[in-house]
Amino acid sequence: MDSSGLRRSFLDFFKARQHALRPSAPLIPTGDPTLMFNSAGMVPFKPYFLGLKTDLKRASSCQKCFRTTDIERVGSTLRHMTFFEMLGNFSFGDYFKPEAVSWAWEFLTREMRLDPKRLHPTVFRDDEEALELWTRLKTPNPPTRLGEDSNFWAVGPTGPCGPCSEIYFDHGPKHSCGRPDCAVGCDCDRYLEIWNLVFMQFDRQEDGSLKPLPRKNIDTGMGLERLAFIVQGKTSPFDTDLFSPIVDAASALLGVSPRRDAAAAKAFRIIADHSRAAVMLAAEGVIPSNVDRGYVLRRLIRRAVRYGQLLGHDQAFLHKLVEPTIGIYHDAYPELSERRELVVQTLREEEQKFFATLVAGEIELNKQFSRIEGPVFPGETAFWLYETFGFPLELTRELAAERNISVDEDAFRRAQEKAEDIARASWKGSGERSKLGWVVPSAQTEFTGYASLEESTQVVAFHAEDSGGVLVLEKTPFYPEGGGQVGDQGQIWSEDGRELLAEVYDTQKQGSAILHLVRLRGRAPLAPGDKVLARVDAVRRDYIKPHHTATHLLNEALRRILGAHVRQAGSYVGADKLRFDFTHPKGLDSESLQKLEGLVASEIKRAEPVETKVDSIEKVKEYGAVTLLGEEYGERPRFVLIGPKGWKDPSERFSLELCGGTHVSNTSDIASFKILRESSVASGIRRIEAVAGKAVDDYERLRRSEQEQTVSQLMERQRELLAELTRLGGKAEESPPSQRDESRLRLREKELKELLARLKSQKLSSAAEAGRRTLEVSGVKLCVQRFEGAEAKQLRPLSDKIKSELGSGLVFLASPSGDKLSFVLSATPDLPGKGFSAERIAKAFASAGGGSAGGRPEFAQGGVKDKDWDEIVSSLCAFVRRD
């Protein structure tokens, strides 16, 4: 049976036993900051184990998992991998040990037809109940009692915990470590754990005592890779169909057989494991970097490439293994095919960077060789080279040996272990707690804030802390932080609306409960059962909604202008601004930013309806909805559609995203959109910050105020410089100036000239703000302005600035000199594609006005005879219409 058949058989087995089948959650955990990656099948079900969600009693899944703690051991053993799939069945207060034990045995011996004589069950040493259950099954090998270190599961020093029962497979004596005490539980490759059954039945107290849980749960996990290699009769997981296509492709690329020798076999295992893992991470939008998840991906890619080098290959090859990797999972994870281009690009670019850093690393290594005294190279320095330049320890060791120098590898490992604390801290417990450290009650809050900003409701729970606390209501209009959107703020009033009881300064969600973080204002504390009136800050919400809808428009605009490889890597939607992080290999030039602004502005102008609907996840996927990696949307998600009303073909709409946030009802409600800045967040991740709606007006007012303040400061400095120049000049008349005074005089004159240029620019910019007129000609915005006393060379940079603010349209700026009028005509990047040419319009306009012009479709400049400004504008409009 191939791996797809194994996966399907397991899920079908438990579906027949009334388990709800759940798809794999992303590797990047949903709403759990304690985890770097989903590291076990139970992680997505934590809210059910904690009683925060109660709509499931039984579930089964095949979960994508990732563990980083043993990267260095991958390839050396049969049991260590980075990426793997975990098959699991779960009970949330429903069945317990008898069913878990009997079903596990039935599946392995009857469905998988494994030889019972090679299966060894184990129990926790004190778990008499589990021992009795296995004894009743009359297994050929009696259950083995093991200690707490291997057969007792715990979240941490306190909290939910319980004994485990593991099932081991005897791989045969030839895989034994050879020690006399080699038996079930040994770390060698003879006895391999297949399935772990965790019986969550206790709550460990501070004093170490075990208190029985009121709801007993079952959490089981079985690695698909281990099951495949046992069922398929292979010698290791790396020989199964979950790895062999990658190994075969790598062998063809590298021109080396994995059976050449032990070193080659290890290298191919590492390359195959790291290829799978890198593809999975890159497909979820992880970008190689020096921190967090990006550091893990960078390390995997570079380690795989290094082992390719050890096999004699010195060119990029890993990105060519993306295709066989996707082929392995085309049935289980079809989304990988959709992200093929992104994955290939991510791996290829990181490989190229690695080869470049190897050169830089070798130069630095040679510098370090010249500094050391003695026969030992410091391990800390070797690790610094590895971490900073990606320079492998193996290469440092090899080059050091050529100089008869050894490397302090113990010190290297100590430095590495310290750096890997990030990975080893990937499980910090599963307690769902609020920001105030309060365990959330098992409650479900109904959100009513899409339709109304005010709700009569009652208190479900309140946890007091200092002068405030955390409040849970039965129903609430307050939107909890999620999907990048900040939580609502507002007030809690008495039932009749006369007395202010509390101010809500933030809203969060934990499980199914919406938490209101409050500061008390009333005379008495809030208590369960109290009738209250919840009122959201409407003005603040009206600032947030345009930002959220504009974020969707920007997301789609980025994909259309930069390419389908763009994926959201994070966002912030607040009342002050929006921030959007996305995957893209390089910075955006001013033309791209103008195109983005223009496309968003165009959608705002089209006044498209913004609709929200709820449908099955399958149906929404058919529409091609954009999703945010790491977000959980449920079986019937809410999606936001921006496009013509009554659309039938998904291609007719502009944007379709799964989203639970609050939005405007029509794009015209956004009114305006302005990009503030574009920057780098990390390697391969860019950030755009922008404002929309009323926040644009606020930004412009603030900017004008800052400009006025700057002009005032410049003028004050100008006066100071003129006074100093006068003083130095007067001193020079009295006696010959010293060399120091001459130097100071030249510096002050230079500073004054620069200051005058800045002052002139600021005044020109302020004048542009005040005297600008924006017309509409043939459906195109035309911004016109005349500047008295401006130099012709100042017009172009000013037109670029105005053009970036305009979004889409033409900018005409002019400045008189005598009887001649110099001008520039600039077009935003979208207009040439619509048939408008600044060069063509300028030439026709200048010719009619007794002058000349030239340029390109995006920009032209020239001169005409000066006359009445209204006549000039009227003439220009006529030629814009003709174009």
Short mmCIF file of C-alpha atoms in Angstrom, two decimals, residues 26-28 64 278-286 322-323 326 333-347 559 564-567 621 625-630 633:
data_model
loop_
_atom_site.label_atom_id
_atom_site.label_comp_id
_atom_site.label_asym_id
_atom_site.label_seq_id
_atom_site.Cartn_x
_atom_site.Cartn_y
_atom_site.Cartn_z
CA PRO A 26 -0.91 24.77 8.48
CA LEU A 27 2.57 24.16 9.87
CA ILE A 28 2.48 27.72 11.20
CA LYS A 64 1.60 18.21 8.92
CA ALA A 278 11.93 23.40 2.87
CA VAL A 279 9.14 22.99 0.31
CA MET A 280 6.50 22.79 3.04
CA LEU A 281 7.81 25.88 4.87
CA ALA A 282 8.31 27.97 1.73
CA ALA A 283 4.80 27.05 0.54
CA GLU A 284 3.45 28.59 3.74
CA GLY A 285 5.22 31.86 3.04
CA VAL A 286 8.28 31.40 5.28
CA VAL A 322 10.61 20.97 -5.72
CA GLU A 323 8.79 19.18 -8.55
CA ILE A 326 5.12 18.32 -4.95
CA TYR A 333 -1.91 18.87 -0.31
CA PRO A 334 -2.94 20.23 -3.75
CA GLU A 335 -2.16 23.78 -2.59
CA LEU A 336 1.54 22.99 -3.08
CA SER A 337 1.04 23.00 -6.86
CA GLU A 338 -0.57 26.44 -6.66
CA ARG A 339 2.52 27.78 -4.84
CA ARG A 340 5.12 26.04 -7.01
CA GLU A 341 6.56 29.28 -8.43
CA LEU A 342 6.94 30.86 -4.99
CA VAL A 343 8.66 27.76 -3.58
CA VAL A 344 11.10 27.38 -6.49
CA GLN A 345 11.98 31.08 -6.33
CA THR A 346 12.52 30.98 -2.56
CA LEU A 347 14.85 27.97 -2.71
CA ARG A 559 -0.65 40.26 -7.06
CA ALA A 564 1.04 35.69 -8.36
CA HIS A 565 4.05 34.85 -6.15
CA VAL A 566 3.02 37.64 -3.78
CA ARG A 567 1.61 36.28 -0.52
CA LYS A 621 -11.88 27.38 -2.73
CA ALA A 625 -10.40 32.97 -2.57
CA VAL A 626 -7.17 34.38 -1.13
CA THR A 627 -6.38 33.02 2.34
CA LEU A 628 -3.99 34.14 5.05
CA LEU A 629 -1.56 31.39 6.06
CA GLY A 630 -1.88 30.42 9.69
CA TYR A 633 -11.52 29.68 8.88
#
